[in-house]
mmCIF file of C-alpha atoms in Angstrom:
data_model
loop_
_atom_site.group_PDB
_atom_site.id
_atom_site.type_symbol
_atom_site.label_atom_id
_atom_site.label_comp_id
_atom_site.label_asym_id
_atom_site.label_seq_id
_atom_site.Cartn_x
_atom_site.Cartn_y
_atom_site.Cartn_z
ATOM 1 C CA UNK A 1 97.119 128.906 124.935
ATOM 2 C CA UNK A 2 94.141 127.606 122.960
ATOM 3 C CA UNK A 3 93.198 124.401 123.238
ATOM 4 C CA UNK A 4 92.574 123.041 119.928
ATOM 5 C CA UNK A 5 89.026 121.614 118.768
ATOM 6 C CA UNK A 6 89.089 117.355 118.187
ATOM 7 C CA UNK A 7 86.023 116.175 116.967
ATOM 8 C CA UNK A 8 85.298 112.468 118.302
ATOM 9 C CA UNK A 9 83.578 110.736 115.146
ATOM 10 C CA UNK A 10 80.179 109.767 116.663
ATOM 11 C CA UNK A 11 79.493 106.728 114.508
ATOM 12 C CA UNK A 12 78.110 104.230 116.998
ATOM 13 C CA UNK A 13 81.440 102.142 117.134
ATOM 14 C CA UNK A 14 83.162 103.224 120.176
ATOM 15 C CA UNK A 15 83.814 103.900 123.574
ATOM 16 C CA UNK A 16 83.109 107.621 123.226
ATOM 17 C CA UNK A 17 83.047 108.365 126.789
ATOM 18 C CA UNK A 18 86.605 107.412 128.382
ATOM 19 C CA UNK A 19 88.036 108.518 124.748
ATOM 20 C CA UNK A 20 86.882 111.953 125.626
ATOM 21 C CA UNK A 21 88.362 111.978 129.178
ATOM 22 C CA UNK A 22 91.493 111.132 127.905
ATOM 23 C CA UNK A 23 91.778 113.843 125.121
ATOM 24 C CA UNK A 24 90.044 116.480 127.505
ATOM 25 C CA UNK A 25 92.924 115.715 129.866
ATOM 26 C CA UNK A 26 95.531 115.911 127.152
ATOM 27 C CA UNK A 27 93.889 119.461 127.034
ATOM 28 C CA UNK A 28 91.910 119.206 123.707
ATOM 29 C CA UNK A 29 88.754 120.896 123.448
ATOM 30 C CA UNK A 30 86.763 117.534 122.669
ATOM 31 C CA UNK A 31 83.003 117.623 120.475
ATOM 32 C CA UNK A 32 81.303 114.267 120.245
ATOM 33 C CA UNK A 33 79.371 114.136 116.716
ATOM 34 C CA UNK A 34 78.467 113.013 113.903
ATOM 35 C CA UNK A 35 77.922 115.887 111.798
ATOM 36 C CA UNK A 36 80.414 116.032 108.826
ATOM 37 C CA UNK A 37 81.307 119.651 108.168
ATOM 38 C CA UNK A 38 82.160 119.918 111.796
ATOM 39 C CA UNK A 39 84.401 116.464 111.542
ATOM 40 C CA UNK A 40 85.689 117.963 108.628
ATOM 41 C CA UNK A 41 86.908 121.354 109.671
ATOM 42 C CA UNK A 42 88.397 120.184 113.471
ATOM 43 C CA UNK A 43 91.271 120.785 114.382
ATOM 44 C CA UNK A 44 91.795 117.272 114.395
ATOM 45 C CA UNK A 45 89.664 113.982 114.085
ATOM 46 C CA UNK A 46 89.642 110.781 116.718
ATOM 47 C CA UNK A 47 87.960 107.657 114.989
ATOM 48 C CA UNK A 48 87.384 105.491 117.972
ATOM 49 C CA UNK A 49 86.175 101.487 117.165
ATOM 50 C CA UNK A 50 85.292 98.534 119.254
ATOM 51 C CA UNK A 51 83.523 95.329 118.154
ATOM 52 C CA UNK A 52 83.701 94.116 114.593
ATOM 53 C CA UNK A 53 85.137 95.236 111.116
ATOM 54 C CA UNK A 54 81.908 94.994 109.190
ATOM 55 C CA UNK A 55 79.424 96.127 112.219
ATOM 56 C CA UNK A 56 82.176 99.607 112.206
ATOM 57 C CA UNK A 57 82.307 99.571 108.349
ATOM 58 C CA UNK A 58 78.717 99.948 108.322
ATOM 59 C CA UNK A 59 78.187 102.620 111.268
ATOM 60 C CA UNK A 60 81.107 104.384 109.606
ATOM 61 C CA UNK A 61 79.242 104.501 106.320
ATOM 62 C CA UNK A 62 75.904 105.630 107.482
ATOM 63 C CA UNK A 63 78.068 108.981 109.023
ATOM 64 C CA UNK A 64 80.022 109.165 106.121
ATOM 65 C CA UNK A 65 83.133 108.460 108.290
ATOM 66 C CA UNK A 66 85.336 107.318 104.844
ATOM 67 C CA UNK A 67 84.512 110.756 103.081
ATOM 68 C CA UNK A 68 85.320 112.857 105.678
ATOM 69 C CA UNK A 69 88.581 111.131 106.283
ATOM 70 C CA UNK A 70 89.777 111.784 102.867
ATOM 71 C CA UNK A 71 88.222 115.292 102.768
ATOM 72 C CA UNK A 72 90.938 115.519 105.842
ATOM 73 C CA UNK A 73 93.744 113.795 104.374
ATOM 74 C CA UNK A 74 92.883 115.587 101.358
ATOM 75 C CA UNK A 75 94.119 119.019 103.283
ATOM 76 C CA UNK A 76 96.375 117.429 105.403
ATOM 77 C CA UNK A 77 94.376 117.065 108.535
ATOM 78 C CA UNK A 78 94.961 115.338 111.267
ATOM 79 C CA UNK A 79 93.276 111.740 111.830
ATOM 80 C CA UNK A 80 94.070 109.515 114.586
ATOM 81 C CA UNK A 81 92.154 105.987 114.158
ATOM 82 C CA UNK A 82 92.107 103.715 117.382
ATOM 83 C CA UNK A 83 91.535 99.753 118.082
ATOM 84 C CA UNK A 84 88.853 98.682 115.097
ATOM 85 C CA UNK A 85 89.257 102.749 113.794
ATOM 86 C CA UNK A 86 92.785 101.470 113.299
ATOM 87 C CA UNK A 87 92.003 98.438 110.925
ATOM 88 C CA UNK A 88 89.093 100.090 108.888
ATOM 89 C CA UNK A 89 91.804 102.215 107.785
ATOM 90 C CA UNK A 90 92.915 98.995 105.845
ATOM 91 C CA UNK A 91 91.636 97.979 102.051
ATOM 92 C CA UNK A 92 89.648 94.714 103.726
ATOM 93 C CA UNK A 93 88.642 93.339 106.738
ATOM 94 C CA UNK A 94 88.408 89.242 106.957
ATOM 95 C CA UNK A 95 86.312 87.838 109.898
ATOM 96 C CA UNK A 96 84.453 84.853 110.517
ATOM 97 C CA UNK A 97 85.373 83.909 106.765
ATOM 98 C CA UNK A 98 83.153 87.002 105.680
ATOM 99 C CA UNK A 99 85.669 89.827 103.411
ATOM 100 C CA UNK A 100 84.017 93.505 104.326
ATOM 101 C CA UNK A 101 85.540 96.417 102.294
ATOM 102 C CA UNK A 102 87.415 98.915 104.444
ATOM 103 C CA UNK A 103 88.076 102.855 103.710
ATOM 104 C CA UNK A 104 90.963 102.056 101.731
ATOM 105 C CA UNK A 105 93.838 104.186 102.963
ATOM 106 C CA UNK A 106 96.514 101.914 103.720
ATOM 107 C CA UNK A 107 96.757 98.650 101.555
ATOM 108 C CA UNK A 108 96.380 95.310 103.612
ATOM 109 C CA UNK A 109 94.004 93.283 105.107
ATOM 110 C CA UNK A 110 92.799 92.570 108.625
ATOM 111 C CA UNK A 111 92.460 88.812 109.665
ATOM 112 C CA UNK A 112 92.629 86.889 112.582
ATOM 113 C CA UNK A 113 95.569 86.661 114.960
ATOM 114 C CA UNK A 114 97.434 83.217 115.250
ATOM 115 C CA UNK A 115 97.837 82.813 118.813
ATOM 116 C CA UNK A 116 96.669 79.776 120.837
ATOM 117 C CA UNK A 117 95.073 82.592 123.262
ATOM 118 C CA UNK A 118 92.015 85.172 121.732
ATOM 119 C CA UNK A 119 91.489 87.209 122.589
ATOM 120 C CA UNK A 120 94.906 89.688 123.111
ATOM 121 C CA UNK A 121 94.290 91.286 125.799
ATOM 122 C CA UNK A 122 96.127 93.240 128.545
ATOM 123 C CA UNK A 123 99.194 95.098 128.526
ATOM 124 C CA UNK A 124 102.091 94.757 126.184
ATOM 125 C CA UNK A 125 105.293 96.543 124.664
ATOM 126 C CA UNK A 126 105.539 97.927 121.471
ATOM 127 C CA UNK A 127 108.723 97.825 119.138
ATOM 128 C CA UNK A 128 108.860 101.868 118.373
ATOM 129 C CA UNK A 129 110.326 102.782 115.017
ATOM 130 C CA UNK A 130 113.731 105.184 115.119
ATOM 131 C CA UNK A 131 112.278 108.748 114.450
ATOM 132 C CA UNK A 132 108.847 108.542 115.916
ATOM 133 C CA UNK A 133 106.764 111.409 116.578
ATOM 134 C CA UNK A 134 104.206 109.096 117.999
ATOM 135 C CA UNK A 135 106.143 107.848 120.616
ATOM 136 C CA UNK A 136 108.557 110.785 121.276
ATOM 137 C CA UNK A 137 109.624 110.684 124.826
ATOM 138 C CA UNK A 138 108.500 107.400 125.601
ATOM 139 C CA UNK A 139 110.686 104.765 127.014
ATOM 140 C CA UNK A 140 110.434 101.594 124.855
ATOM 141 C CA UNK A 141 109.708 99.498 127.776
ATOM 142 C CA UNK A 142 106.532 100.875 128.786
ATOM 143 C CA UNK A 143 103.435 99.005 128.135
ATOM 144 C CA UNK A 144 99.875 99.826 126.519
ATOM 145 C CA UNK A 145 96.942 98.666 126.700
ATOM 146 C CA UNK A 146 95.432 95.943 123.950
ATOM 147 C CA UNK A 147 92.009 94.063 123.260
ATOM 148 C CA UNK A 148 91.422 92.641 120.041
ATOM 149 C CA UNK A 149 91.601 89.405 118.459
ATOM 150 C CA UNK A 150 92.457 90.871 114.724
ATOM 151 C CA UNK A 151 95.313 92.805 113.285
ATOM 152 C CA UNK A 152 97.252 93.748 110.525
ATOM 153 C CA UNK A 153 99.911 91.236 110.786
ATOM 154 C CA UNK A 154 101.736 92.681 107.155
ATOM 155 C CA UNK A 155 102.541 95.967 106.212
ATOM 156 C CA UNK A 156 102.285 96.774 102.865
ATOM 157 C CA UNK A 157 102.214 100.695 102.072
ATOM 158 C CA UNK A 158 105.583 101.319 100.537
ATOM 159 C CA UNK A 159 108.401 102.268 102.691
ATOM 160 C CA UNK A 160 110.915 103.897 99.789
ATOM 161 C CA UNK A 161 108.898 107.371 99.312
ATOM 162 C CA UNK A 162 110.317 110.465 100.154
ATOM 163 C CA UNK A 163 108.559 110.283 103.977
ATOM 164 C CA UNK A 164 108.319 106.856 104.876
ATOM 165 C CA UNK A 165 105.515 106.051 107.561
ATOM 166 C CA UNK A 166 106.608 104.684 110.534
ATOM 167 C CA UNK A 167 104.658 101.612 111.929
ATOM 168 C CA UNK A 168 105.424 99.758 115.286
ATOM 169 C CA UNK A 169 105.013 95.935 116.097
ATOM 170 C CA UNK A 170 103.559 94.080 119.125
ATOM 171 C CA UNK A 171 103.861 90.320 119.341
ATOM 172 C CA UNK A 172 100.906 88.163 121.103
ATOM 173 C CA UNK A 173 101.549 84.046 121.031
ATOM 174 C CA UNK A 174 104.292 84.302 118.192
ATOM 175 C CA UNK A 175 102.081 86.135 116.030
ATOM 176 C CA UNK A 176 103.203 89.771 114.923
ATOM 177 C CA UNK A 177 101.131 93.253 114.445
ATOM 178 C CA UNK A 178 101.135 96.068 113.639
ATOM 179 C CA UNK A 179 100.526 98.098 116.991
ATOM 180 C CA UNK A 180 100.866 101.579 115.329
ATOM 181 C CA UNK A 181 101.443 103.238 112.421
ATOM 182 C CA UNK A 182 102.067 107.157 111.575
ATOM 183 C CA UNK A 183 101.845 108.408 108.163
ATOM 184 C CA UNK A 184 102.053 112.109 107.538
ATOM 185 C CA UNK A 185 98.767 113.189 108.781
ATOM 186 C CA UNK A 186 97.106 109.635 109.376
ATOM 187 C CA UNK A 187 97.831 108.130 112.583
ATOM 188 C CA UNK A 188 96.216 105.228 113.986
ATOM 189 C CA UNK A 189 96.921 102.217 117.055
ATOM 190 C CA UNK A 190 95.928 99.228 117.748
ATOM 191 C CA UNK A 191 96.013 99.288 121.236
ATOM 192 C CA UNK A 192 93.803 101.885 123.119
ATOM 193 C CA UNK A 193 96.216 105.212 124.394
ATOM 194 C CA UNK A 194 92.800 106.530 126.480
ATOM 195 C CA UNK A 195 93.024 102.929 128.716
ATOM 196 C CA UNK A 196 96.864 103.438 128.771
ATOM 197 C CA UNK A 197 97.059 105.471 131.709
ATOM 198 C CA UNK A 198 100.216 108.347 131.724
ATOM 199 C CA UNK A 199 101.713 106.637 128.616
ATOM 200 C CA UNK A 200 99.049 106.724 126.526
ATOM 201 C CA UNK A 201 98.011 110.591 127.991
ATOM 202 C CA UNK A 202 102.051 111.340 126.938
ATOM 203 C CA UNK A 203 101.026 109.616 123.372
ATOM 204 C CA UNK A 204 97.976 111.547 122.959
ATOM 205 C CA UNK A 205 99.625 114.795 123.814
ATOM 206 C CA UNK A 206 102.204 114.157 120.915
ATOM 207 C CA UNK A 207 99.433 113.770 118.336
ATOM 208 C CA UNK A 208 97.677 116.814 120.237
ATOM 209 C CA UNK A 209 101.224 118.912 119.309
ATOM 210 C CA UNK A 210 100.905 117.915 115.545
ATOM 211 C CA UNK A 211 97.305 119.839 115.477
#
């Protein structure tokens, strides 16, 4: 079978390196760049992220990361956002009390957890939504892997269309998330399937089956 090509958006925002383990081992034929037409045309398209909203927003910018993401959408190509490529998804990003503009794709807003302990970190469950593809064939007890210290703690994208999106929760201190969400050809977590170990290979296969 042929493995299918997934560009890993080269933006200067993310762990590139045990990303493309991970997807190499789910048996995807992995291309670290930058370069736009081949982001575009990919089989499918990882947007990695670690660090802050605004210092992402800006990388993401300069490679013309939100473009290219709705050139895919656009044709109904596959995008899977993870950690910080998760929330720049959002309209907005609030840290530090500074607002930075996000791609826009999802409505909402990123802010600041309210948990006693920042940051989240470590493993956790996730609440899986009936009918995932995401998490097909994964037990609802098993944990993944988190660091952050911001989230989208609302969803706000409408649920009453003819294909809902399906979004998971995670809880850290009292304080709920959104820990995933899937919507037709955008997918995106908040936790990091590549530091996952089996689970997280399992979830990246499922998004690899969607290509």
């Amino acid at each position: 079978m042929t493995r299918k090509n997934v560009v890993l958006l080269d933006y200067g925002a993310g762990n590139l390196r045990s990303a493309q383990r991970a997807l190499e081992h789910a048996e995807a034929e992995v291309t670290v760049t930058a370069d736009p037409k081949v982001a575009v045309e990919a089989d499918g398209l990882v947007m990695p992220g670690v660090g802050a909203f605004a210092a992402c927003m800006e990388g993401l910018k300069k490679a013309q990361g939100p473009r290219i993401i709705g050139q895919r959408l656009a044709g109904g190509r596959p995008v899977l956002g993870i950690c910080v490529g998760m929330q720049v998804l959002f309209d907005a990003g609030n840290e530090h009390g500074i607002e930075t503009a996000g791609c826009g794709e999802w409505p909402g807003r990123i802010e600041k957890l309210q948990a006693d302990v920042l940051p989240h970190m470590g493993w956790n469950v996730v609440e899986i939504p009936e009918g995932s593809q995401m998490f097909a064939g994964i037990d609802p007890h098993e944990r993944f892997y988190f660091v952050h210290s911001y989230g989208a703690r609302s969803w706000e994208l409408s649920t009453e269309i003819t294909e809902p999106p399906k979004v998971a929760w995670a809880e850290h201190g009292g304080d709920r998330f959104v820990a995933a969400a899937e919507n037709g050809a955008l997918w995106a977590t908040q936790f990091h399937p590549e530091k996952s170990g089996e689970v997280g290979a399992r979830l990246l296969r499922n998004w690899m089956n969607t290509l």
